Amino acid sequence: MPTTTGTGTGTGTSTTGILHRLASDDQDVKLKALRELKNQIIGNRTKKLSFLKLGAVPAVAAILADAVSADDVINDNNYDNKNNDHNYSVNKNIIVQSAAVLGSFACGFDAGVQAVLEAGAFPNLSRLLSNLDDKVVGAGARSLKMIYQSKFAPKYDFLEEKNVEFLLSLLNNGNENVNGLGASIITHSCKTSLEQKILFDAGVLKKLTSLLKGSLSQRDASLESLATIFKNNPEVVLKFVGPDSGRALGSIIELVKDRFIRTRLLASSCLIVIRNTSPCYLQDVGIKAKLINTLLELLDDPGQIGEEASFAFSSLITQKEDMQKLAFELNAIDKLYNHLQKGSLHPRRFEGILLALADMCSKLECCRARFLSLQVLNLVIDALAHESADVRTAACICLRSVSRSIKNLSAGYFMNETVVIPLVQLLNDPSTSVQVAALGAISNIVVDLTTRRSTFIRCGGVKQLVQLSKSMDATIRLNALWALRNLMFLAENKCKEGVFSELTAPLLASLICDPESFVQEQALALVRNLIDGCIDSVEYMFAEDGVIFDAVGRQLQSASKAEIGIQGMYVLSNVATGKEFHKEAVINQLLPHADNGTQSCIIKFLQSNDSRLRTAAVWAIVNLTCSSPGAFSRRVKLRDTGIVSQMKEMVNDPCLDVKLRVRTALGQFTTFEDGSI
Amino acid sequence: MSPFWIVIRQLAEIEAMALSKKVITREEWEKKLNDVKIRKEDMNKLVMNFLVTEGYVDAAEKFRMESGTEQIADIDLATITDRMAVKKAVQCGNVEDAIEKVNDLNPEILDTNPQLFFHLQQQRLIELIRNGKVEEALEFAQEELAPRGEENQSFLEELERTVALLAFEDVSNCPVGDLLDISQRLKTASEVNAAILTSQSHEKDPKLPSLLKMLVWAQNQLDEKAAYPRINNLSTATLEDPAV
């Protein structure tokens, strides 16, 4: 039995014992303690934390610093017989062991990375890279690589020429750990397109391509760095895929079916980045199917690869209907469901699979139908109450995607207590991202075309939404209003009444004037739906001295973007379907009195480049001029403002919708002219 | 017999004729085999790959000298010795020693492979239980393994199964007795071996066994279509005349 270090069942005494021995003057005792510390913390997060708290990191960093300077001194003075010197070899071992300890503290443990950086170990670890001993170089590179895998690592400045040279020397080094360090630096620090271009021009891409033919670790490192340099940079991708590098692309494609699962995942991710950056490449159906099948197979891995595979799958299919269709044909929904069914999933895996399902169901009805027929919905509803916020968010996003199914919405499939109650509860979630995601799902589900909205109101949904519309967080205000807007869509009067009494006119008016334009837009859209339909509902506009009506008018005068104008004009269009005095109010709002000298906003809207805004403006005119007792005087007023001549220029508008409405409106003016003769 | 049944019988006969297998004689077969050219160096590489992966250092060294085959995938023969020492330590139940050796070889292996680390710690616990060190085992399970169980559900289940060993008087005859089996040690040992190989960018399985599997599969496929001189004994690889 070679072990003499006791049982190692780390009780308090042995922990402090190690620290005590680290401070020993006897180099042999120190070395042994370092090695013992290393063996205690490797793979053991709890031990890392407890040694960290006891201040082990600065102690080891100081040992490394001393050993590095001692090494310099030995190299300077005692060159001839240093290999025989016991002190020399112990000192070298101390360097290797302390670097390993610091590297382990930095491995997958952010607090450890910060402690190592704060202890000033970084420059000393970097100095190890130029050591003459390969073991020392390897140990230094490994530890630095660990640091660079954390987001807390210092940013590497590629704009500095000598830094790029140094990086190239790392990639050209014969030591695999040093190559790996170079790749980690790129993955960590290369973010902007300028940095990507600098690395390309320096020949980094060529070097990385040659590493693709190297060993397993060199290949993996290269694939990861290549993806970083390609990301969102079509120029670099073009140069890579272009005539000379076609072969390199071919070798990445080959690696998608490599024997090692990590390589398969990294090669797939690299190809996905190329596809997403330059959609003209890799459109061959064989490659698409291969990527989908590979990622679905990788889900089977029980470890980290299986977790990451679903995120890669999402990035492959997101926003791409053709990919979703192909994945559907390759049974993706069933395969994802099988994983979900296994239960007790690691949160990250759970989240990834839910998001993948969400992406699958985001566009195609066939996917949603398959999803619902497999009863996945029940598992997603359970996930709404998961302890991890990321899983809850993902479950909401998944529900939002599936509930885009008009067919199932119409059948009232989602508007029932099993779905609504947990979603409404999430409106109180401590995490903002969960709240926003829950609001997104609710926005879809309340577009209920049957008369079951009462379920939502009974569960306290409206109260919650109104509460959130007063949130300090603009994104939450936006999404809460969005949900209310959809709830008002074609709603019956009783429902509108309930919501309005909860919301109140002053709150709505202040939301229309919100500092954020996207909130203003939603508030206007909400009002538009509120007063749509029954003529009585127009009265909401004039409640409390017409605060809402005035607010709409103010926003239209100062409309900062087309969307505000569009929603505002539709609000006025809806008001203009009301009684005579409603119509009069609208015309007074639209045609400000001549003395203030400003151009009427409606002319501005009719001249807009945005056809949606032109449509909305013409609609208001159509509603104001259709035959009714006061129509005559309104036609005269509009004509005097120059609206008729403006519309005459629009009879051949490129947008068919505008063209049709303009002709209707002009028709109504003509009837009036004919009558006047 | 009705015309219907006559037709069916005729169909069956036709099918039987179609199914009758083609017979390939030994001469024909050997001629075909001789036409396949396999380079000697490739055969040598295959043997070398087996020796290196399985860790037969001395044999690999001798084979290299005799056949002149270069080492493959840059594997340093010295690292085989280290790898075998780790494997042997686990096989003998000196798990702590094995962990220290792995960490000396490459501290990244256990830091980035939680499953392997857990299995080694679990093996350590099993050894403590085997040696009757109940108190030490309990303390170890609490201090070292319980935190890993909190991080991962499947670890927790395995831990519970292992600790269950303490509940039985006669462990050789209990539901979780297999953990004390030598096969458990071998399983852990081969997991470490594979992880070290991967960290050295080396395939974790030798190529030879999978080639043999392919041979067996191909023969089974062929059996359905033809009778031919088959290899039944893989260790002698003699061709046996087809049974006609």
Short mmCIF file of N, CA, C and O in Angstrom, two decimals, chain A residues 602-676:
data_model
loop_
_atom_site.label_atom_id
_atom_site.label_comp_id
_atom_site.label_asym_id
_atom_site.label_seq_id
_atom_site.Cartn_x
_atom_site.Cartn_y
_atom_site.Cartn_z
N ILE A 602 -53.32 63.65 -40.35
CA ILE A 602 -53.88 62.65 -41.26
C ILE A 602 -53.26 62.76 -42.65
O ILE A 602 -53.01 61.76 -43.31
N ILE A 603 -52.96 63.98 -43.08
CA ILE A 603 -52.29 64.16 -44.38
C ILE A 603 -50.92 63.49 -44.32
O ILE A 603 -50.49 62.76 -45.24
N LYS A 604 -50.22 63.72 -43.22
CA LYS A 604 -48.89 63.13 -43.03
C LYS A 604 -48.98 61.59 -43.13
O LYS A 604 -48.15 60.95 -43.77
N PHE A 605 -50.01 61.03 -42.51
CA PHE A 605 -50.15 59.57 -42.51
C PHE A 605 -50.46 59.06 -43.92
O PHE A 605 -49.99 58.02 -44.33
N LEU A 606 -51.30 59.84 -44.64
CA LEU A 606 -51.66 59.41 -46.00
C LEU A 606 -50.43 59.42 -46.91
O LEU A 606 -50.35 58.67 -47.88
N GLN A 607 -49.46 60.26 -46.57
CA GLN A 607 -48.25 60.35 -47.40
C GLN A 607 -47.14 59.43 -46.91
O GLN A 607 -46.03 59.44 -47.45
N SER A 608 -47.44 58.65 -45.89
CA SER A 608 -46.39 57.81 -45.28
C SER A 608 -45.88 56.75 -46.26
O SER A 608 -46.59 56.32 -47.17
N ASN A 609 -44.65 56.31 -46.03
CA ASN A 609 -44.09 55.22 -46.86
C ASN A 609 -44.64 53.87 -46.43
O ASN A 609 -44.51 52.87 -47.13
N ASP A 610 -45.19 53.83 -45.21
CA ASP A 610 -45.65 52.57 -44.66
C ASP A 610 -47.10 52.33 -45.10
O ASP A 610 -48.01 53.06 -44.70
N SER A 611 -47.31 51.29 -45.92
CA SER A 611 -48.65 51.09 -46.47
C SER A 611 -49.67 50.77 -45.37
O SER A 611 -50.85 51.08 -45.51
N ARG A 612 -49.18 50.17 -44.25
CA ARG A 612 -50.14 49.84 -43.18
C ARG A 612 -50.71 51.13 -42.57
O ARG A 612 -51.88 51.21 -42.21
N LEU A 613 -49.84 52.13 -42.48
CA LEU A 613 -50.28 53.41 -41.90
C LEU A 613 -51.24 54.11 -42.87
O LEU A 613 -52.26 54.68 -42.45
N ARG A 614 -50.94 54.04 -44.18
CA ARG A 614 -51.84 54.66 -45.17
C ARG A 614 -53.21 53.99 -45.08
O ARG A 614 -54.24 54.66 -45.06
N THR A 615 -53.21 52.64 -44.99
CA THR A 615 -54.49 51.91 -44.89
C THR A 615 -55.30 52.40 -43.69
O THR A 615 -56.50 52.69 -43.79
N ALA A 616 -54.63 52.47 -42.53
CA ALA A 616 -55.32 52.85 -41.31
C ALA A 616 -55.93 54.25 -41.44
O ALA A 616 -57.07 54.49 -41.03
N ALA A 617 -55.17 55.16 -42.06
CA ALA A 617 -55.64 56.54 -42.20
C ALA A 617 -56.87 56.59 -43.12
O ALA A 617 -57.86 57.27 -42.82
N VAL A 618 -56.81 55.85 -44.23
CA VAL A 618 -57.95 55.87 -45.16
C VAL A 618 -59.18 55.27 -44.50
O VAL A 618 -60.30 55.75 -44.68
N TRP A 619 -58.97 54.23 -43.69
CA TRP A 619 -60.10 53.60 -42.98
C TRP A 619 -60.85 54.65 -42.15
O TRP A 619 -62.09 54.70 -42.13
N ALA A 620 -60.10 55.49 -41.46
CA ALA A 620 -60.74 56.51 -40.61
C ALA A 620 -61.60 57.42 -41.48
O ALA A 620 -62.74 57.76 -41.11
N ILE A 621 -61.07 57.79 -42.66
CA ILE A 621 -61.83 58.68 -43.54
C ILE A 621 -63.10 57.98 -44.05
O ILE A 621 -64.18 58.57 -44.08
N VAL A 622 -62.95 56.69 -44.40
CA VAL A 622 -64.12 55.93 -44.86
C VAL A 622 -65.21 55.97 -43.79
O VAL A 622 -66.38 56.27 -44.07
N ASN A 623 -64.82 55.72 -42.55
CA ASN A 623 -65.83 55.68 -41.48
C ASN A 623 -66.43 57.05 -41.17
O ASN A 623 -67.57 57.15 -40.76
N LEU A 624 -65.64 58.10 -41.39
CA LEU A 624 -66.15 59.45 -41.10
C LEU A 624 -67.11 59.93 -42.18
O LEU A 624 -67.96 60.78 -41.92
N THR A 625 -66.94 59.41 -43.40
CA THR A 625 -67.71 59.99 -44.50
C THR A 625 -68.85 59.12 -44.98
O THR A 625 -69.58 59.52 -45.89
N CYS A 626 -69.01 57.93 -44.39
CA CYS A 626 -70.10 57.09 -44.86
C CYS A 626 -71.43 57.75 -44.46
O CYS A 626 -71.48 58.52 -43.50
N SER A 627 -72.45 57.39 -45.20
CA SER A 627 -73.66 58.21 -45.10
C SER A 627 -74.26 58.18 -43.70
O SER A 627 -74.45 57.13 -43.11
N SER A 628 -74.49 59.37 -43.16
CA SER A 628 -75.12 59.56 -41.84
C SER A 628 -75.50 61.04 -41.78
O SER A 628 -75.02 61.84 -42.61
N PRO A 629 -76.35 61.47 -40.85
CA PRO A 629 -76.85 62.86 -40.86
C PRO A 629 -75.75 63.91 -40.96
O PRO A 629 -75.86 64.87 -41.72
N GLY A 630 -74.63 63.72 -40.20
CA GLY A 630 -73.62 64.78 -40.19
C GLY A 630 -72.52 64.59 -41.22
O GLY A 630 -71.54 65.34 -41.24
N ALA A 631 -72.66 63.59 -42.08
CA ALA A 631 -71.59 63.25 -43.00
C ALA A 631 -71.27 64.42 -43.92
O ALA A 631 -70.10 64.67 -44.24
N PHE A 632 -72.27 65.15 -44.31
CA PHE A 632 -72.07 66.21 -45.27
C PHE A 632 -71.04 67.24 -44.78
O PHE A 632 -70.05 67.54 -45.45
N SER A 633 -71.27 67.73 -43.57
CA SER A 633 -70.36 68.78 -43.08
C SER A 633 -68.95 68.21 -42.87
O SER A 633 -67.95 68.90 -43.08
N ARG A 634 -68.87 66.93 -42.49
CA ARG A 634 -67.54 66.33 -42.28
C ARG A 634 -66.81 66.21 -43.62
O ARG A 634 -65.61 66.47 -43.71
N ARG A 635 -67.57 65.85 -44.67
CA ARG A 635 -66.94 65.75 -45.99
C ARG A 635 -66.37 67.10 -46.41
O ARG A 635 -65.26 67.20 -46.93
N VAL A 636 -67.16 68.15 -46.16
CA VAL A 636 -66.70 69.49 -46.52
C VAL A 636 -65.41 69.83 -45.78
O VAL A 636 -64.41 70.27 -46.37
N LYS A 637 -65.41 69.57 -44.50
CA LYS A 637 -64.23 69.90 -43.70
C LYS A 637 -63.00 69.15 -44.21
O LYS A 637 -61.91 69.73 -44.35
N LEU A 638 -63.19 67.87 -44.49
CA LEU A 638 -62.05 67.05 -44.94
C LEU A 638 -61.55 67.54 -46.29
O LEU A 638 -60.35 67.63 -46.53
N ARG A 639 -62.50 67.88 -47.15
CA ARG A 639 -62.14 68.36 -48.48
C ARG A 639 -61.35 69.66 -48.38
O ARG A 639 -60.33 69.84 -49.07
N ASP A 640 -61.76 70.52 -47.46
CA ASP A 640 -61.08 71.81 -47.29
C ASP A 640 -59.65 71.63 -46.80
O ASP A 640 -58.79 72.47 -47.02
N THR A 641 -59.41 70.55 -46.12
CA THR A 641 -58.04 70.31 -45.62
C THR A 641 -57.15 69.75 -46.73
O THR A 641 -55.97 69.54 -46.53
N GLY A 642 -57.74 69.42 -47.88
CA GLY A 642 -56.93 68.91 -48.99
C GLY A 642 -56.85 67.41 -49.02
O GLY A 642 -55.97 66.83 -49.66
N ILE A 643 -57.74 66.76 -48.26
CA ILE A 643 -57.65 65.30 -48.18
C ILE A 643 -58.09 64.64 -49.48
O ILE A 643 -57.52 63.64 -49.92
N VAL A 644 -59.10 65.22 -50.13
CA VAL A 644 -59.60 64.60 -51.36
C VAL A 644 -58.51 64.63 -52.43
O VAL A 644 -58.24 63.61 -53.08
N SER A 645 -57.87 65.79 -52.58
CA SER A 645 -56.83 65.83 -53.62
C SER A 645 -55.68 64.90 -53.29
O SER A 645 -55.09 64.28 -54.17
N GLN A 646 -55.36 64.78 -51.99
CA GLN A 646 -54.32 63.84 -51.59
C GLN A 646 -54.72 62.42 -51.98
O GLN A 646 -53.91 61.65 -52.51
N MET A 647 -56.00 62.09 -51.75
CA MET A 647 -56.43 60.71 -52.01
C MET A 647 -56.51 60.44 -53.50
O MET A 647 -56.30 59.31 -53.94
N LYS A 648 -56.80 61.47 -54.27
CA LYS A 648 -56.88 61.28 -55.73
C LYS A 648 -55.52 60.85 -56.28
O LYS A 648 -55.44 60.12 -57.28
N GLU A 649 -54.46 61.28 -55.61
CA GLU A 649 -53.12 60.84 -56.03
C GLU A 649 -52.85 59.38 -55.67
O GLU A 649 -51.85 58.82 -56.08
N MET A 650 -53.75 58.83 -54.86
CA MET A 650 -53.47 57.49 -54.34
C MET A 650 -54.34 56.41 -55.00
O MET A 650 -54.32 55.27 -54.57
N VAL A 651 -55.09 56.77 -56.06
CA VAL A 651 -56.02 55.78 -56.63
C VAL A 651 -55.30 54.58 -57.23
O VAL A 651 -55.88 53.52 -57.41
N ASN A 652 -54.01 54.77 -57.53
CA ASN A 652 -53.25 53.61 -58.02
C ASN A 652 -52.14 53.23 -57.06
O ASN A 652 -51.03 52.87 -57.45
N ASP A 653 -52.43 53.32 -55.79
CA ASP A 653 -51.44 52.99 -54.76
C ASP A 653 -50.90 51.58 -54.99
O ASP A 653 -51.67 50.67 -55.32
N PRO A 654 -49.58 51.38 -54.83
CA PRO A 654 -49.03 50.02 -55.02
C PRO A 654 -49.62 48.99 -54.05
O PRO A 654 -49.64 47.80 -54.36
N CYS A 655 -50.10 49.46 -52.91
CA CYS A 655 -50.69 48.50 -51.96
C CYS A 655 -52.18 48.35 -52.28
O CYS A 655 -52.94 49.32 -52.26
N LEU A 656 -52.57 47.11 -52.59
CA LEU A 656 -53.94 46.87 -53.02
C LEU A 656 -54.97 47.30 -51.97
O LEU A 656 -56.03 47.83 -52.31
N ASP A 657 -54.63 47.07 -50.72
CA ASP A 657 -55.54 47.40 -49.64
C ASP A 657 -55.83 48.91 -49.67
O ASP A 657 -56.98 49.35 -49.60
N VAL A 658 -54.74 49.70 -49.77
CA VAL A 658 -54.89 51.16 -49.80
C VAL A 658 -55.73 51.56 -51.00
O VAL A 658 -56.68 52.36 -50.89
N LYS A 659 -55.40 50.97 -52.16
CA LYS A 659 -56.09 51.31 -53.41
C LYS A 659 -57.60 51.11 -53.26
O LYS A 659 -58.40 51.99 -53.58
N LEU A 660 -57.97 49.97 -52.71
CA LEU A 660 -59.38 49.63 -52.56
C LEU A 660 -60.10 50.62 -51.63
O LEU A 660 -61.17 51.15 -51.94
N ARG A 661 -59.45 50.88 -50.44
CA ARG A 661 -60.10 51.77 -49.45
C ARG A 661 -60.18 53.20 -49.99
O ARG A 661 -61.15 53.91 -49.76
N VAL A 662 -59.12 53.65 -50.70
CA VAL A 662 -59.13 55.00 -51.25
C VAL A 662 -60.30 55.15 -52.22
O VAL A 662 -61.03 56.14 -52.21
N ARG A 663 -60.50 54.12 -53.05
CA ARG A 663 -61.59 54.20 -54.01
C ARG A 663 -62.95 54.23 -53.30
O ARG A 663 -63.85 54.96 -53.70
N THR A 664 -63.08 53.45 -52.23
CA THR A 664 -64.33 53.50 -51.46
C THR A 664 -64.56 54.91 -50.92
O THR A 664 -65.65 55.48 -51.04
N ALA A 665 -63.51 55.46 -50.31
CA ALA A 665 -63.64 56.79 -49.69
C ALA A 665 -63.99 57.82 -50.76
O ALA A 665 -64.92 58.62 -50.59
N LEU A 666 -63.24 57.80 -51.87
CA LEU A 666 -63.50 58.78 -52.93
C LEU A 666 -64.92 58.63 -53.46
O LEU A 666 -65.59 59.61 -53.76
N GLY A 667 -65.37 57.38 -53.51
CA GLY A 667 -66.75 57.10 -53.94
C GLY A 667 -67.73 57.84 -53.04
O GLY A 667 -68.70 58.45 -53.51
N GLN A 668 -67.45 57.82 -51.73
CA GLN A 668 -68.37 58.49 -50.80
C GLN A 668 -68.34 60.00 -50.99
O GLN A 668 -69.35 60.68 -50.81
N PHE A 669 -67.16 60.55 -51.35
CA PHE A 669 -67.09 61.98 -51.63
C PHE A 669 -67.84 62.31 -52.91
O PHE A 669 -68.50 63.33 -53.02
N THR A 670 -67.75 61.39 -53.91
CA THR A 670 -68.40 61.66 -55.19
C THR A 670 -69.91 61.71 -55.03
O THR A 670 -70.57 62.58 -55.58
N THR A 671 -70.44 60.78 -54.23
CA THR A 671 -71.89 60.78 -54.01
C THR A 671 -72.31 62.14 -53.50
O THR A 671 -73.34 62.69 -53.88
N PHE A 672 -71.43 62.67 -52.62
CA PHE A 672 -71.76 63.96 -52.01
C PHE A 672 -71.72 65.05 -53.08
O PHE A 672 -72.60 65.90 -53.18
N GLU A 673 -70.72 64.97 -54.01
CA GLU A 673 -70.62 65.98 -55.05
C GLU A 673 -71.84 65.92 -55.99
O GLU A 673 -72.43 66.93 -56.33
N ASP A 674 -72.19 64.62 -56.34
CA ASP A 674 -73.34 64.46 -57.22
C ASP A 674 -74.58 65.08 -56.61
O ASP A 674 -75.34 65.78 -57.26
N GLY A 675 -74.73 64.80 -55.28
CA GLY A 675 -75.90 65.30 -54.59
C GLY A 675 -75.93 66.84 -54.57
O GLY A 675 -77.00 67.45 -54.54
N SER A 676 -74.71 67.43 -54.58
CA SER A 676 -74.65 68.87 -54.41
C SER A 676 -74.98 69.62 -55.69
O SER A 676 -75.24 70.79 -55.67
#
